[in-house]
PDB file of C-alpha atoms and ligand atoms in Angstrom:
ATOM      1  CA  UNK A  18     -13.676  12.829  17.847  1.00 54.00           C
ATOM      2  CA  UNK A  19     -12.607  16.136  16.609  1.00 71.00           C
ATOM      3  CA  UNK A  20      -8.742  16.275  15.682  1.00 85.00           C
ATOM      4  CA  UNK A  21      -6.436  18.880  17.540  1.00 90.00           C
ATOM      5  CA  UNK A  22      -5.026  21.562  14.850  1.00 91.00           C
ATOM      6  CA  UNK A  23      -1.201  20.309  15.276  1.00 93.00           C
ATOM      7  CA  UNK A  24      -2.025  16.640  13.575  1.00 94.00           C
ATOM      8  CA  UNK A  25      -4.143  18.959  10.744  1.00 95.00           C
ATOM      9  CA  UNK A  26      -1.342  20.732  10.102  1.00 96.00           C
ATOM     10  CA  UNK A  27       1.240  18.218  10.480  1.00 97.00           C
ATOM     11  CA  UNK A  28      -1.060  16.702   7.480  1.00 98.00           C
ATOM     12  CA  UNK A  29      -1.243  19.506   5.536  1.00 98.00           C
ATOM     13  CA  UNK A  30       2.841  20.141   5.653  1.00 98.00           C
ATOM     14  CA  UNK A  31       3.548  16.478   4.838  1.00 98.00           C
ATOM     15  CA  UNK A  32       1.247  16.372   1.898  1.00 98.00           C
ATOM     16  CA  UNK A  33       3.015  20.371   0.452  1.00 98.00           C
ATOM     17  CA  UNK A  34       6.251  19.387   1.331  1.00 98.00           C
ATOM     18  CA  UNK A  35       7.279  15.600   0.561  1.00 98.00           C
ATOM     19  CA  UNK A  36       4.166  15.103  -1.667  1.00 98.00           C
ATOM     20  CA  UNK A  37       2.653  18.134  -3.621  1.00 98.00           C
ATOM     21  CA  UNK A  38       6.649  19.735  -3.989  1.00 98.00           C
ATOM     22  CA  UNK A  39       7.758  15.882  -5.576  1.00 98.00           C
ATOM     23  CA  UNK A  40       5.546  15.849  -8.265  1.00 98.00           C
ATOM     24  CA  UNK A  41       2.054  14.208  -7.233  1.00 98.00           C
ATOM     25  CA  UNK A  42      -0.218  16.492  -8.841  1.00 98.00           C
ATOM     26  CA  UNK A  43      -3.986  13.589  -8.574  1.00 98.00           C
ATOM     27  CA  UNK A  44      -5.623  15.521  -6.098  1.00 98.00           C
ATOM     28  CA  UNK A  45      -8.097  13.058  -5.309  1.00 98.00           C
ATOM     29  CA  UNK A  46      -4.731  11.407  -3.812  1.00 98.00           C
ATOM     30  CA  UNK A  47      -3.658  14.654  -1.942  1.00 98.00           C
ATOM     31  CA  UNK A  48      -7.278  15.407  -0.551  1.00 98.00           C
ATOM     32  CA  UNK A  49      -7.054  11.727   0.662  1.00 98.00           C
ATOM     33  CA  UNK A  50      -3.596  11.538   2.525  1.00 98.00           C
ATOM     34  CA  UNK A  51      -4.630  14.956   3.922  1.00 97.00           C
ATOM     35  CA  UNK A  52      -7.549  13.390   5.282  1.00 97.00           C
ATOM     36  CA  UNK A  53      -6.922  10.203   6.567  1.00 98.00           C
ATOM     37  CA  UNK A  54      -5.436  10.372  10.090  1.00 98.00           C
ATOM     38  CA  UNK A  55      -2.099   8.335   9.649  1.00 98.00           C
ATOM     39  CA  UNK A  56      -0.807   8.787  13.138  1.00 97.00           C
ATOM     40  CA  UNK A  57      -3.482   6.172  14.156  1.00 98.00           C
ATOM     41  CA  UNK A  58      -1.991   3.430  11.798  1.00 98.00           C
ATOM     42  CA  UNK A  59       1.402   3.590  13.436  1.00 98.00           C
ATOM     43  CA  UNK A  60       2.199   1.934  16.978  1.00 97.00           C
ATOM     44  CA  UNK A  61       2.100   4.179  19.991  1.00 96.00           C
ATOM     45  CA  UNK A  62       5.781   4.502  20.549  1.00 95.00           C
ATOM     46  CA  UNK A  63       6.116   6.204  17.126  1.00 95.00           C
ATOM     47  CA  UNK A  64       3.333   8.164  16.383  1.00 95.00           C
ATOM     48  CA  UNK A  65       4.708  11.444  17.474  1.00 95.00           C
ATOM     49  CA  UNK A  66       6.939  10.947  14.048  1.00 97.00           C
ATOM     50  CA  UNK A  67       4.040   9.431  12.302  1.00 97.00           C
ATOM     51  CA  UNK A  68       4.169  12.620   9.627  1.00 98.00           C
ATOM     52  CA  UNK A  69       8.046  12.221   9.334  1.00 97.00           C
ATOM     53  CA  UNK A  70       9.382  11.668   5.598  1.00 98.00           C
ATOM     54  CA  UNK A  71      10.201   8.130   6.087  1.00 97.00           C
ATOM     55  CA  UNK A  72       8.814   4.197   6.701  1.00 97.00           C
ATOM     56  CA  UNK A  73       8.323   3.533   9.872  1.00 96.00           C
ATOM     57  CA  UNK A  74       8.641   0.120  12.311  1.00 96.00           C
ATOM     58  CA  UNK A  75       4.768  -1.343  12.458  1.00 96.00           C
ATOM     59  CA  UNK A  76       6.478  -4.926  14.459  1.00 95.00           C
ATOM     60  CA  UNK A  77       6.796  -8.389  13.258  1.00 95.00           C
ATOM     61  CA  UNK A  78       9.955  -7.047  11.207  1.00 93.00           C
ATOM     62  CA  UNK A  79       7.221  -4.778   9.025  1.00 96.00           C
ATOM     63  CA  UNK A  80       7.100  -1.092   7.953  1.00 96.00           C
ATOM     64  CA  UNK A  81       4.426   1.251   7.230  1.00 97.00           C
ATOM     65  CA  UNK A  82       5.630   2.651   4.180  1.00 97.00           C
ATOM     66  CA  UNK A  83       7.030   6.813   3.603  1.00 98.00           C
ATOM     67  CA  UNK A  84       4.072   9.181   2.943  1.00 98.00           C
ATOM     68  CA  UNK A  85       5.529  10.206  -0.670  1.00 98.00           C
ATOM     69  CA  UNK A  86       5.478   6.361  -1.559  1.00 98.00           C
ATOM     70  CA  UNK A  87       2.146   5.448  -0.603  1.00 98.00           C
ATOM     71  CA  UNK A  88       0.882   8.408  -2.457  1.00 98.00           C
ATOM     72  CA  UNK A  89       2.679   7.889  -5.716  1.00 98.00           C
ATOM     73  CA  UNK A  90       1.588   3.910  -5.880  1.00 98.00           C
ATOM     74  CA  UNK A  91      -1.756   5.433  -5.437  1.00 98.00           C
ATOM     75  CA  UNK A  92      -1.392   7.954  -7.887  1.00 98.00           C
ATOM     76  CA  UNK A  93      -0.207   4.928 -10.290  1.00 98.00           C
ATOM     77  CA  UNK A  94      -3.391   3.352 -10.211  1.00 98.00           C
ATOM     78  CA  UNK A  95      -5.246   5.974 -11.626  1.00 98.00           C
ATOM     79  CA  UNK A  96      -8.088   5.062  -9.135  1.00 98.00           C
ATOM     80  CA  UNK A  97     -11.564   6.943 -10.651  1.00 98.00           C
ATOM     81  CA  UNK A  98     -13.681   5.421  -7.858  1.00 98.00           C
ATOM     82  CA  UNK A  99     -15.528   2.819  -9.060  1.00 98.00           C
ATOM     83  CA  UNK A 100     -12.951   0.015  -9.116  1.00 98.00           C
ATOM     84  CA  UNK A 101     -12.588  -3.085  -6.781  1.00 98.00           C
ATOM     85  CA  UNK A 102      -9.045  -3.091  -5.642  1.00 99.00           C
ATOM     86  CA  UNK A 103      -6.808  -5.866  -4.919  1.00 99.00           C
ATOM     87  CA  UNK A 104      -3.729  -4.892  -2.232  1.00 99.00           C
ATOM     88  CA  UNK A 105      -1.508  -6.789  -1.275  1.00 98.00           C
ATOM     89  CA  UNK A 106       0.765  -6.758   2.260  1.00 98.00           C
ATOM     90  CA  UNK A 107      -2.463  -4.768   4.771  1.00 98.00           C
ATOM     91  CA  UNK A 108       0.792  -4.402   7.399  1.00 98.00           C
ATOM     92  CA  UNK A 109      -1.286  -1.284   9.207  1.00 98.00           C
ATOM     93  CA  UNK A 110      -3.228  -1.006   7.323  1.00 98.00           C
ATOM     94  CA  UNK A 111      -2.733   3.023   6.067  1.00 98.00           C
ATOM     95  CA  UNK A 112      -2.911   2.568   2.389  1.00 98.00           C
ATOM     96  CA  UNK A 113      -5.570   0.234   2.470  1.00 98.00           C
ATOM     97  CA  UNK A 114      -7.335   2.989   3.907  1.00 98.00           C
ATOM     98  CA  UNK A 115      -6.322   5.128   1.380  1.00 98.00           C
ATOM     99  CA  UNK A 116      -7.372   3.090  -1.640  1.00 98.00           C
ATOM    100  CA  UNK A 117     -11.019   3.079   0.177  1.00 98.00           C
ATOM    101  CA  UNK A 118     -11.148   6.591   0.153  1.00 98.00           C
ATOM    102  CA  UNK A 119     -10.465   6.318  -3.483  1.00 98.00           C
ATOM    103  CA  UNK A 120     -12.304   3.213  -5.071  1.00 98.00           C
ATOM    104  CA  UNK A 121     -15.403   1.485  -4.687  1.00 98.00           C
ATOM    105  CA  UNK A 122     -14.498  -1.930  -2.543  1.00 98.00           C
ATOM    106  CA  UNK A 123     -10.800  -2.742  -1.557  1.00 99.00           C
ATOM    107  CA  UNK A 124      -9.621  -6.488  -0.497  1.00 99.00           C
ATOM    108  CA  UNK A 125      -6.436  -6.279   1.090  1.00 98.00           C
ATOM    109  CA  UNK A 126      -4.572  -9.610   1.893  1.00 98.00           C
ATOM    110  CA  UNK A 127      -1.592  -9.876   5.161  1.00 98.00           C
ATOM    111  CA  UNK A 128       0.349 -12.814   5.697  1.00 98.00           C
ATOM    112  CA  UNK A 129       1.129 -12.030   9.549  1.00 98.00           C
ATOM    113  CA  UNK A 130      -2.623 -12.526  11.515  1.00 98.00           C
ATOM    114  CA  UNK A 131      -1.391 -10.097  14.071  1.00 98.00           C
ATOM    115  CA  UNK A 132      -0.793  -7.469  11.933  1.00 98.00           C
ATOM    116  CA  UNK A 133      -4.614  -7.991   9.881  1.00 98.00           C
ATOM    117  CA  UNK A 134      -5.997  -8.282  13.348  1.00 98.00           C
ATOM    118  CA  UNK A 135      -5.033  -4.829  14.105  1.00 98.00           C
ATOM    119  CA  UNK A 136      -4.855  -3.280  10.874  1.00 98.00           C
ATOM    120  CA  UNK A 137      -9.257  -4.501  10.789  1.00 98.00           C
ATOM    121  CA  UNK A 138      -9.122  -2.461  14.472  1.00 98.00           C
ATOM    122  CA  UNK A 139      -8.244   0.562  12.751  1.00 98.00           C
ATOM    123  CA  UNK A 140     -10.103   0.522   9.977  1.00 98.00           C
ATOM    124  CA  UNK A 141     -13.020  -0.106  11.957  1.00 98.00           C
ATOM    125  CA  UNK A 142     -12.477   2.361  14.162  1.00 98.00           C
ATOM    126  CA  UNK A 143     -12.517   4.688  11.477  1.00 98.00           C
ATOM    127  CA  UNK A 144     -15.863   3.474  10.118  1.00 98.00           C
ATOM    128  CA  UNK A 145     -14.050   2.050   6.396  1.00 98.00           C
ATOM    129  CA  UNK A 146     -17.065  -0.619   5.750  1.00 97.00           C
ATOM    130  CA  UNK A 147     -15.765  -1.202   2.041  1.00 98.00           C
ATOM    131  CA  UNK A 148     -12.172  -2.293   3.140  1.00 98.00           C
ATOM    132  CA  UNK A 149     -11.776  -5.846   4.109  1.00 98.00           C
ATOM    133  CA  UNK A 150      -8.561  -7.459   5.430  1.00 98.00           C
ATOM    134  CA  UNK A 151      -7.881 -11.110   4.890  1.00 98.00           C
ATOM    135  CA  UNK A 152      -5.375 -13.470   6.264  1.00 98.00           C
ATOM    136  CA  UNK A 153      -3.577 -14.429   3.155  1.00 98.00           C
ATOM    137  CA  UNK A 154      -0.366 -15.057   1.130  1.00 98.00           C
ATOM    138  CA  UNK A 155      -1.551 -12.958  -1.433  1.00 98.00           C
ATOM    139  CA  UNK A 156       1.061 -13.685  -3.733  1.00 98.00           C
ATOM    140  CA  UNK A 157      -1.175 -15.866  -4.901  1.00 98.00           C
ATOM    141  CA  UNK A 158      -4.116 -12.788  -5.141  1.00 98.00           C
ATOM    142  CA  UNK A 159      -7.646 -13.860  -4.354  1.00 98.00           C
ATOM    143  CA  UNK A 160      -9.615 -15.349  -7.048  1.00 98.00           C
ATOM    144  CA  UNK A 161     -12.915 -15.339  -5.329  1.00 98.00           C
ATOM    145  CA  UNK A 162     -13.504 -11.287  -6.128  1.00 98.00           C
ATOM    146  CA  UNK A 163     -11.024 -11.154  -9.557  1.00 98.00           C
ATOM    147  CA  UNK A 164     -10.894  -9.654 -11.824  1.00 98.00           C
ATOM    148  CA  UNK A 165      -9.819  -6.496 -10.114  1.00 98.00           C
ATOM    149  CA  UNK A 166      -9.405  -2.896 -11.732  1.00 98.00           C
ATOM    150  CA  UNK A 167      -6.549  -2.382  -9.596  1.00 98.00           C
ATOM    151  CA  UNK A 168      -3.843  -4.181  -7.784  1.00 99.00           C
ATOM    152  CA  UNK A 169      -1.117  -3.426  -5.823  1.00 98.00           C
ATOM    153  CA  UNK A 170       2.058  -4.729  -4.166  1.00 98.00           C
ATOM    154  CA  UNK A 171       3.242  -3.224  -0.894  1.00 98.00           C
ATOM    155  CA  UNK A 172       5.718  -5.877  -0.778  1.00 97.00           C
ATOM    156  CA  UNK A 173       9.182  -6.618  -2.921  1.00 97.00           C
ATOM    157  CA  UNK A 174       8.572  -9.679  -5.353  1.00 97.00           C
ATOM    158  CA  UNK A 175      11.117 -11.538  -7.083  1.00 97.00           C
ATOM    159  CA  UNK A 176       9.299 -11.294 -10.102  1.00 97.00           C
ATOM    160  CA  UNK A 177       5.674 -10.587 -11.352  1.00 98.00           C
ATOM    161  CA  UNK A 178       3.261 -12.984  -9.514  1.00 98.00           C
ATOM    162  CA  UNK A 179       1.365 -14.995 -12.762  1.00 98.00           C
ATOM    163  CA  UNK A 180      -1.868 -14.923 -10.552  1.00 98.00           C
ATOM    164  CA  UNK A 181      -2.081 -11.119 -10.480  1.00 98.00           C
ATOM    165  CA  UNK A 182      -1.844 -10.069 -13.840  1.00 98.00           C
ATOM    166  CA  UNK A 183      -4.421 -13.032 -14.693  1.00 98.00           C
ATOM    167  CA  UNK A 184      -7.017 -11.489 -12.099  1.00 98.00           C
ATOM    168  CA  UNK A 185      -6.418  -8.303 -13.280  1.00 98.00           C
ATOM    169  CA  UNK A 186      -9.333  -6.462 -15.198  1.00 98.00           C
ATOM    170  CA  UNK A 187      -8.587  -5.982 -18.843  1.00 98.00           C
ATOM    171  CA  UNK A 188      -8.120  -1.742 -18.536  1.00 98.00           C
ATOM    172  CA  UNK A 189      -6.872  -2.512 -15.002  1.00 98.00           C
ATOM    173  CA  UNK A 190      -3.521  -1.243 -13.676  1.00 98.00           C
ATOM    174  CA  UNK A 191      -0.824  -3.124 -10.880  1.00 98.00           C
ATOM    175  CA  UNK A 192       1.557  -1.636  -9.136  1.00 98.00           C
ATOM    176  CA  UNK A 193       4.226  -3.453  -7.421  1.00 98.00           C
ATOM    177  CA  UNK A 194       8.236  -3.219  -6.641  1.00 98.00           C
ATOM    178  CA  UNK A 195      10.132  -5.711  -8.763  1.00 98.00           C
ATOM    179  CA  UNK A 196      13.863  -6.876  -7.597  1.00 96.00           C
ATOM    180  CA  UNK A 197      16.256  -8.240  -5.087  1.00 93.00           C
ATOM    181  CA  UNK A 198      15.303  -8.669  -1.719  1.00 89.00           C
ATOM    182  CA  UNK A 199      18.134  -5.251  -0.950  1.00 89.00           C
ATOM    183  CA  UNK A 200      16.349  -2.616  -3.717  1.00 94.00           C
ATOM    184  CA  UNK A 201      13.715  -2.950  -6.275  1.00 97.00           C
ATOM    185  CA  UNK A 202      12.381  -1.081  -9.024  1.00 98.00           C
ATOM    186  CA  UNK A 203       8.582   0.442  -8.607  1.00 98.00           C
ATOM    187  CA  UNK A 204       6.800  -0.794 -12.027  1.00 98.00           C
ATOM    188  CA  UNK A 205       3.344  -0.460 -13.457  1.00 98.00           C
ATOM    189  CA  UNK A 206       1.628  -2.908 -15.670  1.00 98.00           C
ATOM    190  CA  UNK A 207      -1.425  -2.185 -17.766  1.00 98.00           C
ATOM    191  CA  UNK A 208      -3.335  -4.872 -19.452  1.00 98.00           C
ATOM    192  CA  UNK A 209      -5.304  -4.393 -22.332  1.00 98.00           C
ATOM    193  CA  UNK A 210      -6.720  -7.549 -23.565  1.00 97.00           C
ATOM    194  CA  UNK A 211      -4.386 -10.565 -23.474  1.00 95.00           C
ATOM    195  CA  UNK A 212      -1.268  -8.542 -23.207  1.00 97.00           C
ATOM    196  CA  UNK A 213       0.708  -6.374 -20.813  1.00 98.00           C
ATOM    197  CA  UNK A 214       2.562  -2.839 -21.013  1.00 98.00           C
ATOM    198  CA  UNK A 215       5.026  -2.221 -18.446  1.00 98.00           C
ATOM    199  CA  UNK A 216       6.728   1.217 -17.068  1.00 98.00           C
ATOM    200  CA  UNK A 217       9.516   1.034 -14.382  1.00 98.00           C
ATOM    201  CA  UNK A 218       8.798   4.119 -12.298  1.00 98.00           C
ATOM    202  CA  UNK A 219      11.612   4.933  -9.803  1.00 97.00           C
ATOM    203  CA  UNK A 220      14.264   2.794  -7.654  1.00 97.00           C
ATOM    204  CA  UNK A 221      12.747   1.513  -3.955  1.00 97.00           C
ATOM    205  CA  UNK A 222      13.599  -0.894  -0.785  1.00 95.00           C
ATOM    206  CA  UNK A 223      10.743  -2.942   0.415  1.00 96.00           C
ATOM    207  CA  UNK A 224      10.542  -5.898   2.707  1.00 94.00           C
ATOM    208  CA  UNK A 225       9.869  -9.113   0.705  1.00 96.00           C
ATOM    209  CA  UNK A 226       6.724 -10.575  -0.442  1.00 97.00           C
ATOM    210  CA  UNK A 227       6.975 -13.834   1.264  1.00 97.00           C
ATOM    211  CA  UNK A 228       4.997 -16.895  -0.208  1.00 97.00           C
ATOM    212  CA  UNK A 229       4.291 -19.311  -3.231  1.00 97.00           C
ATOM    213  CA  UNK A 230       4.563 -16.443  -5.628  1.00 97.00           C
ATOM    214  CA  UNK A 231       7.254 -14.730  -3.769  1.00 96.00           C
ATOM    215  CA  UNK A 232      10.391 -15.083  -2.126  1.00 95.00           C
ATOM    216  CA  UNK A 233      10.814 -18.316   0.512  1.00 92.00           C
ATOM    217  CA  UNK A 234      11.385 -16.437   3.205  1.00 84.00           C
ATOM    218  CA  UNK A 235      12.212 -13.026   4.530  1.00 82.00           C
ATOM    219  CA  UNK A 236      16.322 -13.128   4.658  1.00 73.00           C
ATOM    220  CA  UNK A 237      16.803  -9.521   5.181  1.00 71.00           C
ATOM    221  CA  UNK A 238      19.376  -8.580   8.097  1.00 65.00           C
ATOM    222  CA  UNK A 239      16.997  -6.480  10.425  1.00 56.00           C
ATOM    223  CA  UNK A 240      18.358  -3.218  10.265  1.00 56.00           C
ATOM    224  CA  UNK A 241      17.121  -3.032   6.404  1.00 52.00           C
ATOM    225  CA  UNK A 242      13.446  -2.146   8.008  1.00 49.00           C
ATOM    226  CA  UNK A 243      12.937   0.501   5.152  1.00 46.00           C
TER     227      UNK A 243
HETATM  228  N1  SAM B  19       0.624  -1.315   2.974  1.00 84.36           N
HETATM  229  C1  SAM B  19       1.167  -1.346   4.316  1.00 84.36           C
HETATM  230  C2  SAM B  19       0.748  -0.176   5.148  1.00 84.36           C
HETATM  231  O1  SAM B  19       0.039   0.704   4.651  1.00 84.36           O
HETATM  232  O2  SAM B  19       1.105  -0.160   6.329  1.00 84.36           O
HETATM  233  C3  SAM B  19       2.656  -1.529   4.337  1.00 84.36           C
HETATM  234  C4  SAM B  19       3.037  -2.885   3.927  1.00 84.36           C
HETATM  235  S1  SAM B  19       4.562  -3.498   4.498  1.00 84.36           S
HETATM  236  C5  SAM B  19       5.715  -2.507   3.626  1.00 84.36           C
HETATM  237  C6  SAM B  19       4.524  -5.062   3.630  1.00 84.36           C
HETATM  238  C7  SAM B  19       3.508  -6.042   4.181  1.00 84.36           C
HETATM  239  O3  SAM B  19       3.415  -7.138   3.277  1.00 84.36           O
HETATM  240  C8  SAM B  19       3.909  -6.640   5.524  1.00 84.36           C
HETATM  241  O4  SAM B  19       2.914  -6.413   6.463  1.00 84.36           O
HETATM  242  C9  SAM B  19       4.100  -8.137   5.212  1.00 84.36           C
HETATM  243  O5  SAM B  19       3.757  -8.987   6.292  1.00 84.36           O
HETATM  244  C10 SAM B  19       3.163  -8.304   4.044  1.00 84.36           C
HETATM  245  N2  SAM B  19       3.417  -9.463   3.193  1.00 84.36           N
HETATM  246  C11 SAM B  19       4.597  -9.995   2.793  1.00 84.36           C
HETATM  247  N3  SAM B  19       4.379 -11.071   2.012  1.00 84.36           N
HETATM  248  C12 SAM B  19       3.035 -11.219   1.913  1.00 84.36           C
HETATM  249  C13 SAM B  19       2.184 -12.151   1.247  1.00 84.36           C
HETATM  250  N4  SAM B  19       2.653 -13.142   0.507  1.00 84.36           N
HETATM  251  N5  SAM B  19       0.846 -12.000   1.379  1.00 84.36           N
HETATM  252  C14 SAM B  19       0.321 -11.007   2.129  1.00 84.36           C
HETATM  253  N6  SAM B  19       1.076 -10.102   2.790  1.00 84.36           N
HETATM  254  C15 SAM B  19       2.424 -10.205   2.675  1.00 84.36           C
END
């Protein structure tokens, strides 16, 4: 179905003005968020803000995460296109979409069936036949497909799940927030070999990661949706 020219250019704006102007220069990641229809990952009572510079209320006390942070995780991953990608928290399944613009084969892993039920929809919808959604707590990652050139973390963990840097590839990169449950701290890790390098990137505020290698349950008042 062609696409009107008001959600192309609401597109284009978000990408030049909260992406582009911040610093996000991989423009394999900018062709790809100005691509990728986003308004159609985002429930129908909010999609007429679904370009707005901020997370936004997907249900079941989850968020689809702020443009500018979905494009610098990405941008941390230093995808090249031929990498199987691990991600972890699907919610609506946006940046999973993104990451199979950008890499070979992505496995993404959701705790809450509803939310993987509708997030698959989507991506269906949109013809992404190298994205697969699981029902998962994938704080344990998923084994069956490891190692993985790429991982990421759309969800706050307590500290570094063991499991994911030991089905990462040696080369690979993972991305995750690292912190309380209130504010976290987006890091990278890069293993080469048997050991691990680690950057901390910038401060952020993500719901949990609920599950063995996470927190025990989500204990966030509700109005901390960001
Ligand atoms: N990447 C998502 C998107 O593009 O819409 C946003 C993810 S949302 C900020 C975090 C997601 O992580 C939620 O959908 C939550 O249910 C999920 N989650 C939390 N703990 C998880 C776990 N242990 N395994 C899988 N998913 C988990």
């Amino acid at each position: 179905m062609k696409e009107s020219d008001e959600l192309i250019q609401a597109r284009e704006r978000m990408v030049e003005d909260q992406i582009r102007s911040r610093g996000i220069k991989d423009t394999r990641v900018l062709d790809a968020m100005r691509t990728i229809p986003r308004h159609v990952f985002v429930p129908s009572e909010n999609r007429h803000i679904a370009y707005a510079d901020a997370p936004l209320p997907i249900g079941h006390r989850q968020t689809i995460s702020q443009p500018f942070i979905v494009a610098l995780m990405t941008e941390l991953l230093e995808l090249k296109g031929d990498e199987i990608v691990l991600e972890i928290g699907t919610g609506s399944g946006y940046q999973a979409a993104i990451l199979g613009r950008l890499a070979k084969r992505v496995y993404s892993l959701e705790r809450i069936p509803e939310l993987a039920e509708q997030a698959k929809e989507v991506l269906y919808a949109l013809s992404f036949d190298n994205v697969e959604v699981l029902v998962a707590d994938g704080s344990q990652g998923l084994l069956e497909y490891a190692p993985y050139g790429a991982i990421m973390v759309t969800a706050a963990a307590p500290r570094v799940p063991t499991p994911l840097k030991e089905q990462l590839a040696d080369g690979g990169r993972l991305v995750l927030p690292v912190g309380e449950q209130a504010g976290q701290i987006l890091e990278r890790w890069k293993r080469k070999g048997d050991d691990f390098g680690r950057e901390r990137v910038a401060p952020v505020a993500f719901v949990p990661l609920v599950g063995e290698h996470g927190w025990d349950s989500d204990e966030r008042p509700f109005s901390w949706w960001v």
